[in-house]
Amino acid sequence: MAAGSAIQIPSRLPLLLTQEGVLLPGSTMRTSVDSPRNMQLVRSRLLKGTSLRSTIIGVIPNTSDPTSDCDELPSLHRIGTAALAVQVVGSNWPKPHYTLLVTGLCRFQILQLLKEKPYPVAEVEQLDRLEQFTNQLKSEEELGELSEQFYKYAVQLVEMLDMSVPAVAKLRRLLDNLPREALPDILTSIIRTSNQEKLQILDAVRLEERFKMTIPLLVRQIEGLKLLQKTRKPKQDDDKRVVAIRPNRRINHIPSTVEDEEEEEDHDDVVMLEKKIRTSSMSEQALKVCLKEIKRLKKMPQSMPEYALTRNYLELMVELPWNKSTKDRLEIRAARILLDNDHYAMEKLKKRVLEYLAVRQLKNNLKGPILCFVGPPGVGKTSVGRSIAKTLGREFHRIALGGVCDQSDIRGHRRTYVGSMPGRIINGLKTVGVNNPVFLLDEVDKLGKSLQGDPAAALLEVLDPEQNHSFTDHYLNVAFDLSQVLFIATANTTATIPPALLDRMEIIQVPGYTQEEKIEIAHRHLIPKQLEQHGLTPQQIQIPQVTTLDIITRYTREAGVRSLDRKLGAICRAVAVKVAEGQHKETKPDRAEVGEGEDCKEHVTEDAKPESISDTADLALPPEMPILIDFHALKDILGPPMYEMEVSERLSQPGVAIGLAWTPLGGEIMFVEASRMDGEGQLTLTGQLGDVMKESAHLAISWLRSNAKRYQLTNASGSFDLLDNTDIHLHFPAGAVTKDGPSAGVTIVTCLASLFSGRLVCSDVAMTGEITLRGLVLPVGGIKDKVLAAHRAGLKRIIIPRRNEKDLEEIAVNVRQDLNFVMASCLDEVLNAAFDGGFAVKPRVEHLNSKL
Ligand code: ADP
């Protein structure tokens, strides 16, 4: 070391006894400290000391029995290395210990042990002094030769190593820059040497001796390296040979004896894969890509991460149904029967589906629009899709698109990405294993958009018959023909479907069901299905139609039948428990509760037990079967009814009217409430309304103000100026749901007319319609859903715009018969129909006829 002469170590050094290695000057060593003496040294000397001096310690290799470090100080090796403690790291696991990083400075010799406890301290003499060597000119020549020889070997050794490794290159530079005297110590600690050899080098205080002892170690290392390189070379050749042999073996199919079994196995796999690729019916382009990839795979070492990636890719390519398809067995008559059997009602939808299938039957390659079923949840959209697949004899696969906001979900990730994989379309094809399945793209209206691209745009390519014969998934990177796939989409609303996508699709509205339809669906489809799922038979459980109606009206309020299905499931579960219990014990299940005088018809009781599942079981002989589900049993299982007919209650004061709203979940009835108070003519609107709805409210007020005299409407102080000293507040429940649209116009007018006239709106009237400033009523959408909602809620009279009359045709006859429709073309007609006995107009009846 250049600073060798400058090193002046203290004459008294604390001694660290190392078990694991021998520290030589110029090298660095990490040592673990856990013996009490050493720990004490670290604590009181290294951790507490603040001067540089205190970080210098004497490192003595513990040559005696390493285990006997407990009480007595072992006899110490006389020569050690003074070292600088560079780093101390403490840890408590698995037991308290320190890890010390020490750099050797120079040799020393123990002159006298000064104290043993708590850690040994010795008076020392520094041995490595640079002057000692440089001044001895006499031995220079001899030494020069030795050192030159040593230097040559050192260079030879280092050059045999991989010079591209930065540490090796640095070592090479150090050989030239360091003083020769320092080299033996440094190289000894780098090359492979035993502790014993290192100890000998440490003990070689004389430089000449040190050089002499180190040269054989260097030579040994050089020979070892040479041998290693020799053995490695033939192995590389071997590798090459194996690669060269591979093609031959493929032809001969004779596995030769190779020592490395694993490699052999893997090789077989690759051969198999190649065979599969060649025999698979993939497109020419795909075959070309695959063969290229397999060629690369063969050359790749197995440990390379890319190996697994390429293999996965090739396996997927082989698995994909390039040419595999099911045979269509399309027969329209059978399809009609199957559709009818699977689904009750939904005539319009079934009709359109049959038309679609008929065209398919006549013309094999249908490049028509994609069918998109739009309707509230639980109306059977998915289930019709499944039936279509069944009628065609095709595989069915559902792709849920709700919340998908990354285009690679559709089109896959490029293979350069970590964790890349194909998109949902290709994955779906792999799952079904044929290239002509029915793909149901569920919830296209819930596609998202994000920074990762627009999945709707990717879907465009999938759905476009002009493009999808060469759909390119990013992962595959070759075209796949999707033209044989039958796509069907479903959505709750068309409003959020991207226009370009909507353009590719033919929308078929699937409205909600009437109560009667629901009862039929329940008895024909849902109940048998639930019974089967719960292992029950009709001999064990009976659900009469009145009970189903009760479930529909009191426990569910939905356009579809999903909740109904769930409730039926809950009933079946409860009954299944009873049936299973009954199979084991004859004892009657005891229960008591439910009290208040319900009207139990057949209920004959001794101890005031109303009939319920268990009681029915009690009554029926033999014991339990069939368990009849009546309203009491329903209450037992499902709890108290969730919905009651509240309509009449809420209309018991002026300023309330029932509107009809359309939501993606079906139609709904909506109570519009108004109140007035002293104020400055302000209008307050609450209930999270959109701009259009706010405008409707302003229109309604303006129209009423301008017609106040005609209708004798006054404010609290009797003035015809309705807003004079009056504030109006309009509220639309449910307040948490955002609402918008013009169709509440007539309801707001009616509600305010009721408020200002002090008259009650008829409790069984619901209405919908857009208004104009002149008092015309304009048509609105979603009539069928709205009418069904009104019917569900038990309302009787429905006011709709005259121009919506045609929409009534879509409504089932029995629903129409239950309801009284009032067609209105102007607000006069609306008000007349909304109030019992009409809404008086002061003579001058000037009929407004819509010219629209
Ligand atoms: P959607 O896809 O419209 O949300 P699903 O197709 O999942 O609804 O239907 C929910 C359940 O209701 C399914 O079990 C389905 O069989 C049943 N269902 C819906 N409509 C009918 C119907 N008209 N006839 C028979 N079952 C029906």
Coordinates of N, CA, C and O in Angstrom, one line a residue, residues 298-427:
K298 N -35.4 -24.2 -29.7 CA -34.4 -25.3 -29.6 C -33.0 -24.8 -29.3 O -32.2 -25.5 -28.6
K299 N -32.7 -23.6 -29.7 CA -31.4 -23.1 -29.4 C -31.3 -22.4 -28.1 O -30.2 -22.1 -27.6
M300 N -32.4 -22.2 -27.5 CA -32.5 -21.4 -26.2 C -32.2 -22.3 -25.0 O -32.7 -23.4 -24.9
P301 N -31.3 -21.8 -24.1 CA -31.1 -22.6 -22.9 C -32.5 -22.6 -22.1 O -33.1 -21.5 -22.1
Q302 N -32.7 -23.7 -21.4 CA -34.0 -23.8 -20.7 C -34.2 -22.8 -19.6 O -35.3 -22.4 -19.3
S303 N -33.0 -22.3 -19.1 CA -33.1 -21.4 -17.9 C -33.5 -20.0 -18.3 O -33.8 -19.2 -17.5
M304 N -33.5 -19.8 -19.6 CA -33.8 -18.4 -20.0 C -35.3 -18.1 -19.9 O -36.1 -19.0 -20.2
P305 N -35.6 -17.0 -19.3 CA -37.0 -16.7 -19.1 C -37.8 -16.8 -20.4 O -39.0 -17.1 -20.4
E306 N -37.2 -16.4 -21.5 CA -37.9 -16.4 -22.7 C -38.3 -17.8 -23.2 O -39.2 -17.9 -24.0
Y307 N -37.6 -18.8 -22.7 CA -37.9 -20.1 -23.1 C -39.3 -20.5 -22.7 O -40.1 -20.9 -23.5
A308 N -39.7 -20.2 -21.4 CA -41.0 -20.5 -21.0 C -42.1 -19.7 -21.8 O -43.1 -20.2 -22.2
L309 N -41.7 -18.4 -22.0 CA -42.7 -17.6 -22.8 C -43.0 -18.1 -24.1 O -44.1 -18.3 -24.6
T310 N -41.9 -18.5 -24.8 CA -42.0 -19.0 -26.2 C -42.8 -20.3 -26.2 O -43.7 -20.5 -27.0
R311 N -42.5 -21.1 -25.2 CA -43.2 -22.4 -25.2 C -44.7 -22.2 -24.9 O -45.5 -22.8 -25.6
N312 N -45.0 -21.3 -24.0 CA -46.4 -21.0 -23.7 C -47.1 -20.6 -25.0 O -48.2 -21.0 -25.3
Y313 N -46.4 -19.7 -25.7 CA -47.0 -19.1 -26.9 C -47.3 -20.3 -27.9 O -48.4 -20.4 -28.4
L314 N -46.3 -21.1 -28.1 CA -46.4 -22.2 -29.1 C -47.5 -23.2 -28.6 O -48.3 -23.6 -29.4
E315 N -47.6 -23.4 -27.3 CA -48.6 -24.3 -26.9 C -50.0 -23.7 -27.1 O -50.9 -24.5 -27.5
L316 N -50.2 -22.4 -26.9 CA -51.4 -21.8 -27.2 C -51.8 -21.9 -28.7 O -52.9 -22.2 -29.0
M317 N -50.8 -21.6 -29.5 CA -51.0 -21.7 -30.9 C -51.5 -23.1 -31.3 O -52.4 -23.2 -32.2
V318 N -50.9 -24.1 -30.7 CA -51.3 -25.4 -31.1 C -52.7 -25.7 -30.6 O -53.5 -26.4 -31.3
E319 N -53.0 -25.2 -29.4 CA -54.4 -25.5 -28.8 C -55.5 -24.8 -29.5 O -56.6 -25.2 -29.4
L320 N -55.2 -23.6 -30.2 CA -56.3 -22.8 -30.7 C -57.0 -23.6 -31.8 O -56.4 -24.3 -32.6
P321 N -58.4 -23.4 -31.9 CA -59.1 -24.2 -32.9 C -59.1 -23.5 -34.2 O -60.0 -22.9 -34.6
W322 N -58.0 -23.7 -34.9 CA -57.8 -23.0 -36.2 C -58.9 -23.5 -37.2 O -59.4 -22.7 -37.9
N323 N -59.1 -24.8 -37.2 CA -60.0 -25.3 -38.2 C -61.0 -26.2 -37.6 O -61.7 -26.9 -38.3
K324 N -61.1 -26.2 -36.3 CA -62.0 -27.1 -35.6 C -63.4 -26.4 -35.4 O -63.4 -25.4 -34.8
S325 N -64.4 -27.0 -35.9 CA -65.7 -26.4 -35.6 C -66.8 -27.5 -35.4 O -66.6 -28.6 -35.8
T326 N -67.8 -27.0 -34.8 CA -69.0 -28.0 -34.6 C -69.9 -27.8 -35.8 O -69.9 -26.8 -36.5
K327 N -70.6 -28.9 -36.1 CA -71.5 -28.8 -37.2 C -72.8 -28.2 -36.8 O -73.4 -28.5 -35.8
D328 N -73.2 -27.2 -37.5 CA -74.5 -26.5 -37.2 C -75.6 -27.5 -37.5 O -75.7 -28.1 -38.6
R329 N -76.5 -27.6 -36.5 CA -77.7 -28.4 -36.9 C -78.9 -27.5 -36.7 O -79.6 -27.5 -35.6
L330 N -79.1 -26.7 -37.7 CA -80.1 -25.6 -37.5 C -81.4 -26.1 -38.2 O -81.4 -26.4 -39.4
E331 N -82.4 -26.1 -37.4 CA -83.7 -26.4 -38.0 C -84.7 -25.5 -37.3 O -84.9 -25.5 -36.1
I332 N -85.3 -24.7 -38.1 CA -86.0 -23.6 -37.5 C -87.2 -24.0 -36.7 O -87.4 -23.5 -35.6
R333 N -87.8 -25.1 -37.1 CA -89.0 -25.6 -36.3 C -88.5 -26.0 -34.9 O -89.1 -25.7 -33.9
A334 N -87.4 -26.8 -34.9 CA -86.9 -27.3 -33.7 C -86.4 -26.1 -32.8 O -86.6 -26.1 -31.6
A335 N -85.8 -25.1 -33.5 CA -85.3 -23.9 -32.8 C -86.5 -23.2 -32.1 O -86.4 -22.8 -30.9
R336 N -87.6 -23.1 -32.8 CA -88.8 -22.4 -32.2 C -89.2 -23.1 -31.0 O -89.5 -22.5 -29.9
I337 N -89.3 -24.5 -31.1 CA -89.8 -25.3 -30.0 C -88.8 -25.1 -28.8 O -89.2 -24.9 -27.6
L338 N -87.5 -25.2 -29.1 CA -86.6 -25.0 -28.0 C -86.6 -23.7 -27.3 O -86.6 -23.6 -26.1
L339 N -86.7 -22.7 -28.1 CA -86.8 -21.3 -27.5 C -88.1 -21.2 -26.7 O -88.1 -20.6 -25.6
D340 N -89.2 -21.7 -27.2 CA -90.4 -21.6 -26.5 C -90.4 -22.4 -25.2 O -90.9 -22.0 -24.2
N341 N -89.7 -23.6 -25.3 CA -89.6 -24.4 -24.1 C -88.7 -23.8 -23.0 O -89.0 -23.9 -21.8
D342 N -87.7 -23.1 -23.4 CA -86.8 -22.5 -22.5 C -87.3 -21.2 -21.9 O -86.9 -20.8 -20.8
H343 N -88.1 -20.5 -22.7 CA -88.5 -19.1 -22.3 C -89.9 -18.9 -22.4 O -90.5 -19.1 -23.5
Y344 N -90.5 -18.4 -21.4 CA -91.9 -18.0 -21.5 C -91.9 -16.5 -21.9 O -91.0 -15.8 -21.7
A345 N -93.0 -16.2 -22.6 CA -93.2 -14.8 -23.1 C -92.1 -14.3 -24.0 O -91.6 -15.1 -24.8
M346 N -91.7 -13.1 -23.9 CA -90.7 -12.4 -24.7 C -90.9 -12.8 -26.2 O -89.9 -13.1 -26.9
E347 N -92.1 -12.6 -26.7 CA -92.4 -13.0 -28.0 C -91.6 -12.2 -29.1 O -91.1 -12.8 -30.1
K348 N -91.5 -10.9 -28.9 CA -90.8 -10.1 -29.9 C -89.4 -10.6 -30.1 O -88.9 -10.7 -31.2
L349 N -88.8 -10.8 -29.0 CA -87.4 -11.2 -29.0 C -87.2 -12.6 -29.7 O -86.4 -12.7 -30.6
K350 N -88.1 -13.5 -29.3 CA -88.0 -14.8 -29.9 C -88.2 -14.8 -31.4 O -87.6 -15.4 -32.2
K351 N -89.2 -13.9 -31.8 CA -89.5 -13.8 -33.2 C -88.3 -13.3 -34.0 O -87.9 -13.8 -35.0
R352 N -87.6 -12.3 -33.4 CA -86.5 -11.7 -34.1 C -85.3 -12.7 -34.2 O -84.6 -12.8 -35.2
V353 N -85.2 -13.4 -33.1 CA -84.1 -14.4 -33.1 C -84.4 -15.5 -34.1 O -83.5 -15.9 -34.8
L354 N -85.6 -15.9 -34.2 CA -85.9 -16.9 -35.2 C -85.7 -16.4 -36.6 O -85.2 -17.1 -37.5
E355 N -86.1 -15.1 -36.9 CA -85.8 -14.6 -38.2 C -84.3 -14.6 -38.5 O -83.9 -15.0 -39.6
Y356 N -83.6 -14.3 -37.5 CA -82.1 -14.2 -37.6 C -81.6 -15.6 -38.0 O -80.8 -15.8 -38.9
L357 N -82.1 -16.6 -37.2 CA -81.6 -18.0 -37.5 C -82.1 -18.5 -38.8 O -81.4 -19.2 -39.5
A358 N -83.3 -18.1 -39.2 CA -83.8 -18.5 -40.5 C -82.9 -18.0 -41.6 O -82.6 -18.8 -42.5
V359 N -82.5 -16.8 -41.5 CA -81.7 -16.2 -42.6 C -80.4 -17.0 -42.6 O -79.8 -17.3 -43.6
R360 N -79.9 -17.3 -41.4 CA -78.7 -18.1 -41.3 C -78.8 -19.4 -42.0 O -77.9 -20.0 -42.6
Q361 N -80.0 -20.0 -41.8 CA -80.2 -21.4 -42.4 C -80.2 -21.3 -43.9 O -79.6 -22.1 -44.6
L362 N -80.8 -20.2 -44.4 CA -80.9 -20.1 -45.9 C -79.5 -19.7 -46.5 O -79.2 -20.2 -47.6
K363 N -78.9 -18.8 -45.8 CA -77.6 -18.3 -46.4 C -76.5 -18.6 -45.4 O -76.6 -18.1 -44.3
N364 N -75.6 -19.4 -45.8 CA -74.7 -19.9 -44.8 C -73.8 -18.9 -44.2 O -73.6 -18.9 -43.0
N365 N -73.3 -18.0 -45.0 CA -72.4 -17.0 -44.4 C -73.1 -15.7 -44.1 O -73.3 -14.9 -45.0
L366 N -73.5 -15.5 -42.9 CA -74.3 -14.3 -42.6 C -73.4 -13.2 -42.1 O -72.8 -13.2 -41.1
K367 N -73.4 -12.1 -43.0 CA -72.7 -11.0 -42.6 C -73.6 -9.9 -42.1 O -73.6 -8.7 -42.4
G368 N -74.5 -10.3 -41.2 CA -75.6 -9.4 -40.8 C -75.1 -8.6 -39.5 O -73.9 -8.8 -39.1
P369 N -75.9 -7.8 -39.0 CA -75.5 -7.0 -37.8 C -75.5 -8.0 -36.6 O -76.1 -9.1 -36.7
I370 N -74.8 -7.5 -35.6 CA -74.8 -8.3 -34.4 C -76.0 -8.0 -33.5 O -76.4 -6.9 -33.4
L371 N -76.6 -9.1 -33.0 CA -77.8 -8.9 -32.2 C -77.4 -8.3 -30.8 O -76.4 -8.8 -30.3
C372 N -78.1 -7.3 -30.4 CA -77.8 -6.8 -29.0 C -79.1 -6.8 -28.3 O -80.1 -6.1 -28.6
F373 N -79.2 -7.5 -27.2 CA -80.4 -7.5 -26.4 C -80.3 -6.5 -25.3 O -79.3 -6.5 -24.5
V374 N -81.2 -5.5 -25.3 CA -81.1 -4.4 -24.3 C -82.3 -4.5 -23.4 O -83.5 -4.6 -23.9
G375 N -82.1 -4.6 -22.1 CA -83.2 -4.6 -21.2 C -82.7 -4.7 -19.8 O -81.5 -4.8 -19.5
P376 N -83.6 -4.5 -18.8 CA -83.2 -4.6 -17.4 C -82.6 -5.9 -17.0 O -82.7 -6.9 -17.8
P377 N -81.9 -6.0 -15.8 CA -81.3 -7.2 -15.5 C -82.4 -8.3 -15.2 O -83.5 -8.0 -14.7
G378 N -82.0 -9.5 -15.4 CA -82.9 -10.7 -15.0 C -84.0 -10.9 -15.9 O -85.0 -11.6 -15.5
V379 N -84.0 -10.3 -17.1 CA -85.1 -10.6 -18.1 C -84.8 -11.7 -19.0 O -85.6 -12.0 -19.9
G380 N -83.7 -12.3 -18.9 CA -83.4 -13.5 -19.7 C -82.5 -13.3 -20.9 O -82.5 -14.1 -21.8
K381 N -81.8 -12.2 -20.9 CA -81.0 -11.9 -22.1 C -79.9 -13.0 -22.3 O -79.7 -13.5 -23.3
T382 N -79.2 -13.2 -21.2 CA -78.1 -14.2 -21.2 C -78.7 -15.6 -21.5 O -78.1 -16.3 -22.3
S383 N -79.8 -15.8 -20.9 CA -80.3 -17.2 -21.1 C -80.8 -17.4 -22.5 O -80.7 -18.5 -23.0
V384 N -81.3 -16.4 -23.2 CA -81.7 -16.5 -24.6 C -80.4 -16.8 -25.4 O -80.5 -17.7 -26.3
G385 N -79.4 -16.1 -25.1 CA -78.1 -16.3 -25.8 C -77.7 -17.8 -25.7 O -77.3 -18.4 -26.7
R386 N -77.9 -18.3 -24.5 CA -77.5 -19.7 -24.3 C -78.4 -20.7 -25.1 O -77.9 -21.6 -25.7
S387 N -79.7 -20.3 -25.2 CA -80.6 -21.1 -25.9 C -80.3 -21.1 -27.4 O -80.4 -22.1 -28.1
I388 N -79.8 -19.9 -27.9 CA -79.5 -19.8 -29.3 C -78.3 -20.8 -29.6 O -78.4 -21.5 -30.6
A389 N -77.4 -20.8 -28.7 CA -76.2 -21.7 -28.9 C -76.7 -23.2 -28.9 O -76.3 -24.0 -29.8
K390 N -77.7 -23.4 -28.1 CA -78.2 -24.8 -28.0 C -79.0 -25.2 -29.3 O -78.8 -26.2 -29.8
T391 N -79.8 -24.2 -29.8 CA -80.5 -24.5 -31.0 C -79.6 -24.8 -32.2 O -79.9 -25.6 -33.0
L392 N -78.5 -24.1 -32.2 CA -77.5 -24.2 -33.3 C -76.6 -25.4 -33.1 O -75.9 -25.7 -34.0
G393 N -76.6 -25.9 -31.9 CA -75.7 -27.0 -31.6 C -74.3 -26.5 -31.5 O -73.3 -27.2 -31.8
R394 N -74.1 -25.2 -31.0 CA -72.8 -24.7 -30.9 C -72.4 -24.5 -29.5 O -73.2 -24.6 -28.6
E395 N -71.1 -24.4 -29.3 CA -70.6 -24.1 -28.0 C -70.9 -22.7 -27.5 O -71.1 -21.8 -28.4
F396 N -71.1 -22.5 -26.2 CA -71.5 -21.2 -25.8 C -70.4 -20.6 -24.8 O -69.9 -21.4 -24.0
H397 N -70.1 -19.4 -25.0 CA -69.1 -18.8 -24.1 C -69.5 -17.3 -23.8 O -69.8 -16.6 -24.7
R398 N -69.5 -17.0 -22.5 CA -69.9 -15.7 -22.1 C -68.6 -14.8 -21.8 O -67.8 -15.3 -21.0
I399 N -68.6 -13.7 -22.4 CA -67.4 -12.8 -22.1 C -68.0 -11.6 -21.4 O -68.7 -10.8 -21.9
A400 N -67.7 -11.4 -20.1 CA -68.2 -10.3 -19.3 C -67.4 -9.1 -19.6 O -66.2 -9.1 -19.4
L401 N -68.0 -8.1 -20.1 CA -67.3 -6.8 -20.4 C -67.4 -5.7 -19.4 O -66.8 -4.7 -19.6
G402 N -68.3 -6.0 -18.4 CA -68.5 -4.9 -17.4 C -67.2 -4.5 -16.8 O -66.5 -5.3 -16.2
G403 N -66.9 -3.2 -16.8 CA -65.7 -2.7 -16.2 C -64.5 -2.8 -16.9 O -63.4 -2.4 -16.5
V404 N -64.5 -3.5 -18.1 CA -63.3 -3.6 -18.9 C -62.9 -2.3 -19.4 O -63.7 -1.6 -20.1
C405 N -61.7 -1.8 -19.1 CA -61.3 -0.5 -19.6 C -59.9 -0.5 -20.3 O -59.4 0.6 -20.5
D406 N -59.4 -1.6 -20.6 CA -58.1 -1.7 -21.2 C -58.3 -2.5 -22.5 O -58.9 -3.6 -22.5
Q407 N -57.8 -1.9 -23.6 CA -58.1 -2.6 -24.8 C -57.3 -3.9 -25.0 O -57.7 -4.8 -25.7
S408 N -56.3 -4.1 -24.2 CA -55.6 -5.4 -24.2 C -56.4 -6.5 -23.6 O -56.1 -7.7 -23.8
D409 N -57.5 -6.1 -22.9 CA -58.4 -7.2 -22.4 C -59.1 -7.8 -23.6 O -59.4 -9.0 -23.5
I410 N -59.3 -7.1 -24.6 CA -59.9 -7.6 -25.8 C -58.8 -8.2 -26.8 O -59.0 -9.3 -27.3
R411 N -57.8 -7.4 -26.9 CA -56.8 -7.7 -28.0 C -55.5 -8.3 -27.5 O -54.6 -8.5 -28.3
G412 N -55.4 -8.5 -26.2 CA -54.2 -9.1 -25.7 C -53.0 -8.2 -25.6 O -53.1 -7.0 -26.1
H413 N -52.0 -8.6 -24.8 CA -50.8 -7.8 -24.7 C -49.7 -8.3 -25.7 O -49.7 -9.5 -25.9
R414 N -48.9 -7.4 -26.1 CA -47.8 -7.9 -26.9 C -46.9 -8.8 -26.1 O -46.7 -8.6 -24.9
R415 N -46.2 -9.7 -26.8 CA -45.4 -10.7 -26.0 C -44.2 -10.1 -25.4 O -43.5 -10.7 -24.6
T416 N -43.9 -8.9 -25.7 CA -42.7 -8.3 -25.1 C -43.0 -7.9 -23.7 O -42.1 -7.7 -22.9
Y417 N -44.3 -7.8 -23.3 CA -44.6 -7.4 -21.9 C -44.4 -8.6 -21.0 O -44.6 -9.7 -21.4
V418 N -44.0 -8.2 -19.8 CA -43.9 -9.3 -18.7 C -45.4 -9.7 -18.4 O -46.2 -8.8 -18.2
G419 N -45.6 -11.0 -18.3 CA -46.9 -11.4 -18.0 C -47.9 -11.2 -19.1 O -49.1 -11.1 -18.8
S420 N -47.5 -11.1 -20.3 CA -48.4 -10.9 -21.4 C -49.3 -12.1 -21.6 O -48.9 -13.2 -21.3
M421 N -50.5 -11.9 -22.1 CA -51.4 -13.0 -22.4 C -52.4 -12.5 -23.4 O -52.5 -11.4 -23.7
P422 N -53.0 -13.5 -24.0 CA -54.0 -13.2 -25.1 C -55.2 -12.5 -24.5 O -55.5 -12.5 -23.3
G423 N -56.0 -11.8 -25.4 CA -57.2 -11.2 -25.0 C -58.3 -12.2 -24.7 O -58.2 -13.4 -24.9
R424 N -59.5 -11.6 -24.3 CA -60.6 -12.5 -23.9 C -61.2 -13.3 -25.1 O -61.7 -14.4 -24.9
I425 N -61.1 -12.7 -26.3 CA -61.7 -13.4 -27.4 C -60.9 -14.7 -27.7 O -61.4 -15.8 -27.8
I426 N -59.5 -14.5 -27.8 CA -58.7 -15.7 -28.1 C -58.7 -16.7 -26.9 O -58.8 -17.9 -27.1
N427 N -58.7 -16.2 -25.7 CA -58.9 -17.1 -24.6 C -60.2 -17.9 -24.6 O -60.2 -19.0 -24.3

